[in-house]
mmCIF file of C-alpha atoms in Angstrom:
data_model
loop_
_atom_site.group_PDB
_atom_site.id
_atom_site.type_symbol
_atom_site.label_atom_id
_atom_site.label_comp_id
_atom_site.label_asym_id
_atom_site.label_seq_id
_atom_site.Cartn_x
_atom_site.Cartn_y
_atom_site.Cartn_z
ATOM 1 C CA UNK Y 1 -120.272 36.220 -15.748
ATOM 2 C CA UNK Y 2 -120.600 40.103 -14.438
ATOM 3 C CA UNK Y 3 -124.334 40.910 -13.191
ATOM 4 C CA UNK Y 4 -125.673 43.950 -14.619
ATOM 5 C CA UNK Y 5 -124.829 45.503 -11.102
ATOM 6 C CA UNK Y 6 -121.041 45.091 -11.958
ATOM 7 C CA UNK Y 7 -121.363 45.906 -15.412
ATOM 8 C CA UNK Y 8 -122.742 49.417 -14.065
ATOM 9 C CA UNK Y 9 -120.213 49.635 -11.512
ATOM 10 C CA UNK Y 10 -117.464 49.430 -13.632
ATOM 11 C CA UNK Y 11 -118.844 52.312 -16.197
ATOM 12 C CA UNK Y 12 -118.525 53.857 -13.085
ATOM 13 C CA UNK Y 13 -115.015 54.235 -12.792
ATOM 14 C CA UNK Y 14 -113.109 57.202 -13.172
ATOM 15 C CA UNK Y 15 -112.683 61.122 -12.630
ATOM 16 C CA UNK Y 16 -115.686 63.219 -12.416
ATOM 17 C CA UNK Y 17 -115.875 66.610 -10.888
ATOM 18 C CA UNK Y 18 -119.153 68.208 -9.055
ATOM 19 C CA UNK Y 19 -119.607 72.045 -7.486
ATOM 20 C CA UNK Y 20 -119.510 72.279 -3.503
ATOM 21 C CA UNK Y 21 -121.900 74.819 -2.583
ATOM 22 C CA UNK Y 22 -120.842 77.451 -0.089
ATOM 23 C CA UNK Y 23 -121.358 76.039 3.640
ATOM 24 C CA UNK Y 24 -121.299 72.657 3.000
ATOM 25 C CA UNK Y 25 -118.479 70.177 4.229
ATOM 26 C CA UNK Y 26 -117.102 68.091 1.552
ATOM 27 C CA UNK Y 27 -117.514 64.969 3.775
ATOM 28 C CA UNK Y 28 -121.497 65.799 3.153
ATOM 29 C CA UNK Y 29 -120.512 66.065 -0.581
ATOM 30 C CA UNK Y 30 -118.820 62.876 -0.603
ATOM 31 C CA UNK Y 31 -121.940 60.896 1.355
ATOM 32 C CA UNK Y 32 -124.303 62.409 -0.735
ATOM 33 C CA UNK Y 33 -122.827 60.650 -4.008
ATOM 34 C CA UNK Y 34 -122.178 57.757 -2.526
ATOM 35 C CA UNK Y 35 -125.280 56.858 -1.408
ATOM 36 C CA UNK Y 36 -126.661 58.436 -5.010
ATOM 37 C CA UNK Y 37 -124.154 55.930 -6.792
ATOM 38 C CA UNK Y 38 -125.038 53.152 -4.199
ATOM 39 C CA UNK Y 39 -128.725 53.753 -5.177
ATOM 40 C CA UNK Y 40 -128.309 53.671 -8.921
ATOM 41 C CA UNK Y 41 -126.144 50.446 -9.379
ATOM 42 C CA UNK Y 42 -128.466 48.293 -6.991
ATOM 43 C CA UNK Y 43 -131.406 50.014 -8.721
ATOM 44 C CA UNK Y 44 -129.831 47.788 -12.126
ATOM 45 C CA UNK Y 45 -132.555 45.400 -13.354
ATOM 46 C CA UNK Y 46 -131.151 42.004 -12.321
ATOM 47 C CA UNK Y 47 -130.994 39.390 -14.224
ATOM 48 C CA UNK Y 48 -133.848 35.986 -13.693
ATOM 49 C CA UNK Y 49 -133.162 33.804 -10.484
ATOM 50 C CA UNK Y 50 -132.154 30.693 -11.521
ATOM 51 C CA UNK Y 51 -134.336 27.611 -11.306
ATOM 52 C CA UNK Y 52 -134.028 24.454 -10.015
ATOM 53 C CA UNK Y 53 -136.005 20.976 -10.392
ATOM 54 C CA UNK Y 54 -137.990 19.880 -7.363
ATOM 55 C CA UNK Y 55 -140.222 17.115 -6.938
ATOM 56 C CA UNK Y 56 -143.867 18.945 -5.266
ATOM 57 C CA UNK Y 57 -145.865 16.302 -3.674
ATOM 58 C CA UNK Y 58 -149.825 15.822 -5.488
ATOM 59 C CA UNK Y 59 -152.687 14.875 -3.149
ATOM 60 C CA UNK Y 60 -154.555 12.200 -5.118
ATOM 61 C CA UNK Y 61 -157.908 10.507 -4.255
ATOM 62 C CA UNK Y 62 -158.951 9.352 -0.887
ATOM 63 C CA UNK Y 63 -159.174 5.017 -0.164
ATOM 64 C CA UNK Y 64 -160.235 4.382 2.735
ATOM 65 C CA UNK Y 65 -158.651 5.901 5.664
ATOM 66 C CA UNK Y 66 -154.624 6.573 3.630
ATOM 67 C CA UNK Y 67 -154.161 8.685 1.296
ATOM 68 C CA UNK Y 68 -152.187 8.415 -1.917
ATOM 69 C CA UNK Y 69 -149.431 11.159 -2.566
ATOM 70 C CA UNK Y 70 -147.913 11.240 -6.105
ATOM 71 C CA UNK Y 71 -144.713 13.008 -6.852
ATOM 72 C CA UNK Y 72 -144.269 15.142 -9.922
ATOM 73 C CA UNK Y 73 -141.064 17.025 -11.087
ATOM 74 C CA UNK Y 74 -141.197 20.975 -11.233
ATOM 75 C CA UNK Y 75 -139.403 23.848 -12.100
ATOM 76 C CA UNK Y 76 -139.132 26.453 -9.354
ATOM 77 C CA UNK Y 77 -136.962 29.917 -9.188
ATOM 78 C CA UNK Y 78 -133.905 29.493 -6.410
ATOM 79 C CA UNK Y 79 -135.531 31.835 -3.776
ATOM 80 C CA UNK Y 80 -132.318 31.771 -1.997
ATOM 81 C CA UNK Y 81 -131.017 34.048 -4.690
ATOM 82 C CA UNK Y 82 -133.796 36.371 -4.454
ATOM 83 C CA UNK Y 83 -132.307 40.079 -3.515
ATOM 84 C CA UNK Y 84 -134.847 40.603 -1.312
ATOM 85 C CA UNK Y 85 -132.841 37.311 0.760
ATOM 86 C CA UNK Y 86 -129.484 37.766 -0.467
ATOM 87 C CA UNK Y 87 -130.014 41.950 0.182
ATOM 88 C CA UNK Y 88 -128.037 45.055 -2.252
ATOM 89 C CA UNK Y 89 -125.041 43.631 -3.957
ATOM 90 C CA UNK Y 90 -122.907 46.487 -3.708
ATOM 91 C CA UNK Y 91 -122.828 47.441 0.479
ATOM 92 C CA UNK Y 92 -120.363 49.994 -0.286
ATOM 93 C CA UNK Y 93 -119.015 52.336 -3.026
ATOM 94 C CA UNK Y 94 -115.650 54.155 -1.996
ATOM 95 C CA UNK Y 95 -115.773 57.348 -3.611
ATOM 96 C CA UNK Y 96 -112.245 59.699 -3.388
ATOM 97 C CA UNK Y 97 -112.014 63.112 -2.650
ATOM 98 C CA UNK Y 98 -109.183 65.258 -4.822
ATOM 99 C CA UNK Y 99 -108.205 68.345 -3.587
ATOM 100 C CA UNK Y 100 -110.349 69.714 -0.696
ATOM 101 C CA UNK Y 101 -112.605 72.357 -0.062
ATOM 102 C CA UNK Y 102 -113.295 73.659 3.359
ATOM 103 C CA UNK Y 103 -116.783 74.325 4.834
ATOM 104 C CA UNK Y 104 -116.834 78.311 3.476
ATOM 105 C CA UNK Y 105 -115.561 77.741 -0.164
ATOM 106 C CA UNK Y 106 -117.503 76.650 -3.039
ATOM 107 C CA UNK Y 107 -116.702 75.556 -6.443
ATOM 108 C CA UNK Y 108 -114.861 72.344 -8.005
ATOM 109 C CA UNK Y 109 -115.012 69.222 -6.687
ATOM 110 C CA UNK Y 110 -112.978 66.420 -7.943
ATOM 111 C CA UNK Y 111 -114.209 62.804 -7.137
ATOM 112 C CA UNK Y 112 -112.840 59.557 -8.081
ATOM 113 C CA UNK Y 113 -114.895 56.387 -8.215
ATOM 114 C CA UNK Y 114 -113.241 52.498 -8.289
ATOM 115 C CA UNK Y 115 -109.614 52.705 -10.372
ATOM 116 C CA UNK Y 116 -110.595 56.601 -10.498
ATOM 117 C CA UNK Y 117 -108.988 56.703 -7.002
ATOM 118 C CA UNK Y 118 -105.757 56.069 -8.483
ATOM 119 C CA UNK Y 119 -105.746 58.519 -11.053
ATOM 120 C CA UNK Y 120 -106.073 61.194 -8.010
ATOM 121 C CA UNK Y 121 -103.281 60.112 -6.440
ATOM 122 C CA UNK Y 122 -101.668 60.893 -9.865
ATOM 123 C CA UNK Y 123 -103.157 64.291 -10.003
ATOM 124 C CA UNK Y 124 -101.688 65.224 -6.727
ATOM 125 C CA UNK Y 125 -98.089 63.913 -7.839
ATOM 126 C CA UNK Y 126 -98.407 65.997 -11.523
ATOM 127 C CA UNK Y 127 -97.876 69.785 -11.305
ATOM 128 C CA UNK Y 128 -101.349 70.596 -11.874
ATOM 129 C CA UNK Y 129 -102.347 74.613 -11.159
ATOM 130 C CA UNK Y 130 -106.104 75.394 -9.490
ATOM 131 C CA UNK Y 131 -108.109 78.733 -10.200
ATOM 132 C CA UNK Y 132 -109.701 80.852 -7.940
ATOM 133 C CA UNK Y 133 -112.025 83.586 -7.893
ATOM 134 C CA UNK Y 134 -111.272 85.723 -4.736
ATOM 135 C CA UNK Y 135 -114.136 88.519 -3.130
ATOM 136 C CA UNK Y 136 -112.867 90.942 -0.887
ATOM 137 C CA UNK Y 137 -113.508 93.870 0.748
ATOM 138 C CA UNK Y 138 -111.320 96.759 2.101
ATOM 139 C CA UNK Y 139 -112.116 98.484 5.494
ATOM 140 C CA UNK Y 140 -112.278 95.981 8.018
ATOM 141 C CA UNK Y 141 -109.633 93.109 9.372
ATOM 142 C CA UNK Y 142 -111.021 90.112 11.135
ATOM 143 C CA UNK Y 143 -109.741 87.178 13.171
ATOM 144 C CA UNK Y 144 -109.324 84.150 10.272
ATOM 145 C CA UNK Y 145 -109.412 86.908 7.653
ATOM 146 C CA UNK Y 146 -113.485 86.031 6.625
ATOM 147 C CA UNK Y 147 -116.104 87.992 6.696
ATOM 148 C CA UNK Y 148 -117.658 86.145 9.206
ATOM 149 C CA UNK Y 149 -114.762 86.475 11.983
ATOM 150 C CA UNK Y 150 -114.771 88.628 14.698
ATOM 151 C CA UNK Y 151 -113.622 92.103 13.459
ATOM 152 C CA UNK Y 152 -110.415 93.290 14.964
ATOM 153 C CA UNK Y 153 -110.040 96.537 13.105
ATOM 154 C CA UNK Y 154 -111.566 98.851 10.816
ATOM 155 C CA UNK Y 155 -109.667 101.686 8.430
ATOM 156 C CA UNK Y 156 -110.415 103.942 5.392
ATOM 157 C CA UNK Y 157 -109.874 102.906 1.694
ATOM 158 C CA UNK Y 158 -110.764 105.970 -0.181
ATOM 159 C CA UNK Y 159 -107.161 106.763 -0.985
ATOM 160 C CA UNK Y 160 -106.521 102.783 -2.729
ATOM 161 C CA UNK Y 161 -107.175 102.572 -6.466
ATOM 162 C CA UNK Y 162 -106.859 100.040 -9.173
ATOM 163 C CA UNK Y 163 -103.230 101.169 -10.453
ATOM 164 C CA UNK Y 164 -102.242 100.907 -6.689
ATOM 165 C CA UNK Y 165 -103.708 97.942 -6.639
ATOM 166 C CA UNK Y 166 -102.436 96.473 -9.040
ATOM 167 C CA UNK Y 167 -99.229 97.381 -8.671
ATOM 168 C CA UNK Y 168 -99.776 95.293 -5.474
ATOM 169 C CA UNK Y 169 -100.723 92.365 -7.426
ATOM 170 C CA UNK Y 170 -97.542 92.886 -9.670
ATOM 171 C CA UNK Y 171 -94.893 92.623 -6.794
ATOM 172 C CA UNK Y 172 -96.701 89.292 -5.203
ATOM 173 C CA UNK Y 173 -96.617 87.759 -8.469
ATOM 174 C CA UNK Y 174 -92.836 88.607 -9.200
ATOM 175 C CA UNK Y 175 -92.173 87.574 -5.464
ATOM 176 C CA UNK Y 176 -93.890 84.035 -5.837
ATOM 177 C CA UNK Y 177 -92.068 83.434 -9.710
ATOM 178 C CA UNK Y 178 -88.890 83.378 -7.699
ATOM 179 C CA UNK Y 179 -90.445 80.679 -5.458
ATOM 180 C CA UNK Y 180 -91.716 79.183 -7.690
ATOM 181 C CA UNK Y 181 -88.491 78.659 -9.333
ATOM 182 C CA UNK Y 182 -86.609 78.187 -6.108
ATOM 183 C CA UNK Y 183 -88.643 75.189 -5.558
ATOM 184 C CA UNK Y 184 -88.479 73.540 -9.123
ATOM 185 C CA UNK Y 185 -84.726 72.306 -8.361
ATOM 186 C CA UNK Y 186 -83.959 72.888 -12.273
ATOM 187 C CA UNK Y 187 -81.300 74.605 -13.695
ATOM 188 C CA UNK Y 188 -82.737 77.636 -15.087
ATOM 189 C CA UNK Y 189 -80.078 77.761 -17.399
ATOM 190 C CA UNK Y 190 -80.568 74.219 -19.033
ATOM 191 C CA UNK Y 191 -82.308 73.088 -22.042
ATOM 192 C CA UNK Y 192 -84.665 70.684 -19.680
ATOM 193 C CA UNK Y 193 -85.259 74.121 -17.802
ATOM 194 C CA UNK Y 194 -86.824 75.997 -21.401
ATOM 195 C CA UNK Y 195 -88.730 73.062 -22.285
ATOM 196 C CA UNK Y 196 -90.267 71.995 -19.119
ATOM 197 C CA UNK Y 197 -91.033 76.249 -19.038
ATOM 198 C CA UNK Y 198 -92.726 75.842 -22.573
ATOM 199 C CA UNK Y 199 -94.733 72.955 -21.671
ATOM 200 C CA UNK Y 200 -95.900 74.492 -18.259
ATOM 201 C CA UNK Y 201 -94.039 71.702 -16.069
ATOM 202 C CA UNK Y 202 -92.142 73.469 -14.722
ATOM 203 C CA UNK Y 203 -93.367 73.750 -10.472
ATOM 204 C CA UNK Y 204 -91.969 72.704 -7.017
ATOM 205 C CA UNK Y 205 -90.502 68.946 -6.497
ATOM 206 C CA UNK Y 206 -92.866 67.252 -4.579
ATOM 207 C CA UNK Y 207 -94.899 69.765 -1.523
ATOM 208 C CA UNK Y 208 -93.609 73.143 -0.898
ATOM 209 C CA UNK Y 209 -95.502 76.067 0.209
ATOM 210 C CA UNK Y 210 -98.236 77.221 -1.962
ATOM 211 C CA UNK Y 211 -97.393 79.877 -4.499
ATOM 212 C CA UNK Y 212 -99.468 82.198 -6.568
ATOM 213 C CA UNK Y 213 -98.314 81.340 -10.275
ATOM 214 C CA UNK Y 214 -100.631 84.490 -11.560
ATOM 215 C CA UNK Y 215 -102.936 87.300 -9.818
ATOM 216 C CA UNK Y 216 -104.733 89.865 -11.498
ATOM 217 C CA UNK Y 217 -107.757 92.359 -10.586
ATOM 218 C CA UNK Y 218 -111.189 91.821 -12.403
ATOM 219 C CA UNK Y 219 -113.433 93.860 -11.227
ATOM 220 C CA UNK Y 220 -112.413 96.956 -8.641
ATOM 221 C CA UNK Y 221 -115.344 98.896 -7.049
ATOM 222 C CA UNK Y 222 -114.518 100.197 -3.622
ATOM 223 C CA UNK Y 223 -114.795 98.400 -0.985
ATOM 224 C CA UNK Y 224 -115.473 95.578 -3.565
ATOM 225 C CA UNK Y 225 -113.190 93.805 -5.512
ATOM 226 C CA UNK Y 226 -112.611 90.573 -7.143
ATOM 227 C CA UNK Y 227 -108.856 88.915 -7.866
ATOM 228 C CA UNK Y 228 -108.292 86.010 -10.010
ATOM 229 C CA UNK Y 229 -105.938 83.392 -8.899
ATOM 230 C CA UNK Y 230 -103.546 80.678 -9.894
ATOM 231 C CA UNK Y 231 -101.760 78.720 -7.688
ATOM 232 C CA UNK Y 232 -100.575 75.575 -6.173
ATOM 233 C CA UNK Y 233 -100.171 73.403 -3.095
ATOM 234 C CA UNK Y 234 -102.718 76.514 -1.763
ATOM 235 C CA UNK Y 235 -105.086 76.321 0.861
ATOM 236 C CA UNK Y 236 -108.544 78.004 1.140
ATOM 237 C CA UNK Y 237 -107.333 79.547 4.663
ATOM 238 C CA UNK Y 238 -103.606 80.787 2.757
ATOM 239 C CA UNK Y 239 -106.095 82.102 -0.167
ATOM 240 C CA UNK Y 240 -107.876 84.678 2.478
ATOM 241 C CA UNK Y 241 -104.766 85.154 3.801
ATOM 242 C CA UNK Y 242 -103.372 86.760 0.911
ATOM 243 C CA UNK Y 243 -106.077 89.099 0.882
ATOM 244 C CA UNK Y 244 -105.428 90.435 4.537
ATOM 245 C CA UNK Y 245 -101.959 90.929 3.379
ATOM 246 C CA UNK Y 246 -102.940 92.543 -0.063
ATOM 247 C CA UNK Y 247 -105.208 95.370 2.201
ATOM 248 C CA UNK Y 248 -101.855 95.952 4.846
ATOM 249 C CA UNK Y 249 -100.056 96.570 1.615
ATOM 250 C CA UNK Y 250 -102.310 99.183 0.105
ATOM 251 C CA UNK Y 251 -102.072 100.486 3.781
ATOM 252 C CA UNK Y 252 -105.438 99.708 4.874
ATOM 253 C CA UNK Y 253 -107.272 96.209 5.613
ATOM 254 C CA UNK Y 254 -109.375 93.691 4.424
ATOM 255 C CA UNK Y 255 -111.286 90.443 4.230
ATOM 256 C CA UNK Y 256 -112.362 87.730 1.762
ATOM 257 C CA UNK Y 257 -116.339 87.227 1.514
ATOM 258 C CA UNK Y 258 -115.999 84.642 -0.858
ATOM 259 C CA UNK Y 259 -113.416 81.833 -2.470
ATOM 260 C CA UNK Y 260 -114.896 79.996 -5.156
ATOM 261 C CA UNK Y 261 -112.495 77.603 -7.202
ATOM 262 C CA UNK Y 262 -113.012 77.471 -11.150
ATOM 263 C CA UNK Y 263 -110.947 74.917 -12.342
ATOM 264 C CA UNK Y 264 -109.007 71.698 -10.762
ATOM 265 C CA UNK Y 265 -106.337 70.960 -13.423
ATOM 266 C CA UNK Y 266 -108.615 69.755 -16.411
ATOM 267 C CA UNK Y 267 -111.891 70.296 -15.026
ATOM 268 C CA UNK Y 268 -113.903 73.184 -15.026
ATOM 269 C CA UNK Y 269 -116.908 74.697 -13.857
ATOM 270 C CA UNK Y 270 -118.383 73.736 -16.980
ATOM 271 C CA UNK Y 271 -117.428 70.227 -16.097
ATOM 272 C CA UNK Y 272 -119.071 70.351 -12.478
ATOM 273 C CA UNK Y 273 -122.279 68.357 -11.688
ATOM 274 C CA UNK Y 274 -124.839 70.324 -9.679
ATOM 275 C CA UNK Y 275 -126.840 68.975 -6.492
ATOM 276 C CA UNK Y 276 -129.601 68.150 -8.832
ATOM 277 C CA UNK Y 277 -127.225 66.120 -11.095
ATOM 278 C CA UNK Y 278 -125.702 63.819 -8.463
ATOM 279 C CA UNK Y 279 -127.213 60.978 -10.249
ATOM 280 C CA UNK Y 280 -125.525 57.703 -11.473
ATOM 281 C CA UNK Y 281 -126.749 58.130 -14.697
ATOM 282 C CA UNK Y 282 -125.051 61.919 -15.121
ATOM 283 C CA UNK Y 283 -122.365 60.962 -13.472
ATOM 284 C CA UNK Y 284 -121.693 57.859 -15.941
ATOM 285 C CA UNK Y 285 -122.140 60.483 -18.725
ATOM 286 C CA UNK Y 286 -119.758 62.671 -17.188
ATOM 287 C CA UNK Y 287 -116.662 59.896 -16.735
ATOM 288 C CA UNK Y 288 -117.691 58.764 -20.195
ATOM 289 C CA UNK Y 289 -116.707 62.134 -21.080
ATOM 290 C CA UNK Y 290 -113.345 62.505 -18.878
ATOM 291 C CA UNK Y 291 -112.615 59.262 -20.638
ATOM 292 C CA UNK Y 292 -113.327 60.698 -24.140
ATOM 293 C CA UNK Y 293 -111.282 63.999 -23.506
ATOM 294 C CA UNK Y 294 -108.103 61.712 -22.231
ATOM 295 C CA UNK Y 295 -107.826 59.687 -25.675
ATOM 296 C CA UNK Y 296 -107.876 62.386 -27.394
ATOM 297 C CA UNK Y 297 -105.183 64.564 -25.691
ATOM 298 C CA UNK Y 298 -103.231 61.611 -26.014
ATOM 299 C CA UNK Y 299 -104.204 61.104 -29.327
ATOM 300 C CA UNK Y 300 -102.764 64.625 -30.252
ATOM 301 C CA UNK Y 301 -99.720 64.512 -28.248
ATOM 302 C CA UNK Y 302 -98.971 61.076 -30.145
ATOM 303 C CA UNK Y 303 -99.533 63.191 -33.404
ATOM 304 C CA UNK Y 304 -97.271 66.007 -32.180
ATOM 305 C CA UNK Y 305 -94.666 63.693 -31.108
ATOM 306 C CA UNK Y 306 -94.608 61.891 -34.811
ATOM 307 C CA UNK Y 307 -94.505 65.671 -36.751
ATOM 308 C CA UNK Y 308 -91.472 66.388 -34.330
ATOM 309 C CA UNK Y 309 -89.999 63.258 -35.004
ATOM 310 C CA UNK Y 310 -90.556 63.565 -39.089
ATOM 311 C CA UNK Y 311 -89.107 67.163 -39.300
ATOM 312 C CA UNK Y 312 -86.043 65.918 -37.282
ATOM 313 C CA UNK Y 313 -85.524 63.013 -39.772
ATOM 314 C CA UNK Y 314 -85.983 65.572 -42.282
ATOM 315 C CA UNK Y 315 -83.324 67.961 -40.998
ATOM 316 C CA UNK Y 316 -81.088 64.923 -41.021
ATOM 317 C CA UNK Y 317 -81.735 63.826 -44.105
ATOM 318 C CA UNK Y 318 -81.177 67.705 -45.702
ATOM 319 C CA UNK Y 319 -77.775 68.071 -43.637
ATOM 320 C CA UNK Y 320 -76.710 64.349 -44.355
ATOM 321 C CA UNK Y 321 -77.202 65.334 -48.330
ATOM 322 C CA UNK Y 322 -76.144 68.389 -48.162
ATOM 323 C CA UNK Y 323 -72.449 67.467 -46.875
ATOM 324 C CA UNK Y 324 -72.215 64.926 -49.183
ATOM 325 C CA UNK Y 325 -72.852 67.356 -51.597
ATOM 326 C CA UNK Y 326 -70.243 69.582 -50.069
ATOM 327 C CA UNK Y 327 -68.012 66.795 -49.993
ATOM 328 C CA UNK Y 328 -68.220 66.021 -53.382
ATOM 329 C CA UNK Y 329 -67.225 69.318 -54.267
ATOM 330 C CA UNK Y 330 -64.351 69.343 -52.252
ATOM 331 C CA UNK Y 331 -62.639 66.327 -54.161
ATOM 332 C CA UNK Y 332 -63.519 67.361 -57.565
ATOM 333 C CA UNK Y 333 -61.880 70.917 -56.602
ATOM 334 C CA UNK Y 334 -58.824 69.191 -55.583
ATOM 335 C CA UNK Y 335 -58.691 67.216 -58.615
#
């Protein structure tokens, strides 16, 4: 029979996503829940130590110079099985780390807990696409491309504006959409091709370098700006990159300040647990609700799949009776 412990444990498992603050590793991320989900489950009220019958030795009276000892049955708890002798039942929780974030970016955080770990290893076969929230700045180039590097060289911006800019934005998107389709290894001019394109599946086979599957400009204000990004198999350091090389392109430099990722495939920012939230009991209620969301996309796609499946039947049925109608026709015209 499963101790309350295990019973915990396993409403543990699953997908849950949290938000990496800005210069923190995600190794410290990962410790920090452990030890918060290693804390809740032995925290579980456990259940009574059993008890076992004993026979406790009674001083009686005094004759003489012996004594008389009686022996009467008891029942006493199993102090072998106290926790406080047997110590934590769970010694370790193994908590898995999706997609990472390096020390300098912030945002989503997707962790997997138990049978959870599995389902990451999913989510990093499927063609899932990331957002990203990019801050730059024009006027000054740096060694990694950060705001924090060592600067190597400084220019003028006053001659960039948005249109420029985003004609900038246009030709690295229409440059990457050719990569991106490079990479899928479909025939473009198949049927599998369209629907995979209609269903957004279609993506590289397997790794291949990361390309930017959308970029657009959301807020321009000289020597600010902010770029919105989609894109997979990236990295945080390919993400500033792109910004350097955005700046030589306008004919001037710059450098990201910030790289903040907004959603992981399914998860959002709404979805992400903060610091204060690293609790078992939040994060329970947060795979409860991954859970939740997964029926019922399934649920619909079910649904979708029968309605395709009746209005095919339905087209067959309308042809099939309409050439027998032709049919008919036919021979009575003949006759």
């Amino acid at each position: 029979m499963a101790t309350p412990a295990i019973r915990t444990f396993r409403r543990l498992e699953g997908l849950f996503c949290v938000y990496k603050p800005p210069g923190v590793h995600w190794k410290l991320v990962r410790d920090s829940v452990e030890t918060s989900l290693l804390k809740g489950v032995n925290t579980t009220p456990s259940r009574p130590l059993p008890r076992e019958i004993r026979f406790l030795p009674l001083q009686g009276n005094e004759t003489g110079t012996a004594k008389e000892i009686t022996v009467s049955a008891a029942s006493v708890p199993v102090l072998s099985k106290h926790p406080l002798v047997t110590g934590p039942e769970f010694q370790n929780i193994k908590v898995g780390v999706g997609h990472h974030l390096d020390a300098f970016s912030s945002g989503v955080l997707v962790l997997g807990v138990g049978n959870g770990n599995k389902a990451l290893n999913n989510l990093h076969q499927t063609r899932v696409t990331r957002d990203y929230t990019l801050e730059g700045e024009f006027g000054t180039a740096t060694d990694d491309f950060s705001h924090k590097g060592r600067v190597v060289e400084t220019t003028t911006y006053d001659h960039i504006t948005q249109e420029k800019l985003d004609k900038v934005l246009a030709m690295l998107q229409g440059a990457n959409q050719k990569a991106l389709l490079m990479y899928s290894r479909v025939d473009m001019r198949s049927q599998e091709a369209y629907e995979m394109a209609v269903q957004g599946l279609l993506g590289p086979e397997g790794k291949s370098l990361p390309i930017l599957t959308d970029i657009r400009c959301i807020h321009f204000q000289p020597p600010s700006f902010t770029l919105e990004v989609q894109c997979l198999n990236e990295t945080q350091k390919y993400l500033r990159k792109i910004v350097h090389e955005i700046g030589l392109e306008l004919r001037s430099t710059a450098v990201c300040k910030g790289v903040r990722r907004t959603r992981d495939g399914c998860f959002t920012l709404q979805d992400a647990l903060t610091r204060n939230h690293w609790t078992a009991t939040d994060i329970m209620g947060a795979i409860q609700q991954y859970h939740a969301t997964k029926k019922n996309k399934k649920k619909s796609s079910h649904s979708k799949n029968m309605d395709s499946r009746l209005q095919l039947e339905g087209f067959k049925i309308t042809t099939n009776e309409e050439n027998a109608t032709n049919q008919g026709e036919a021979v009575h015209t003949i006759k």
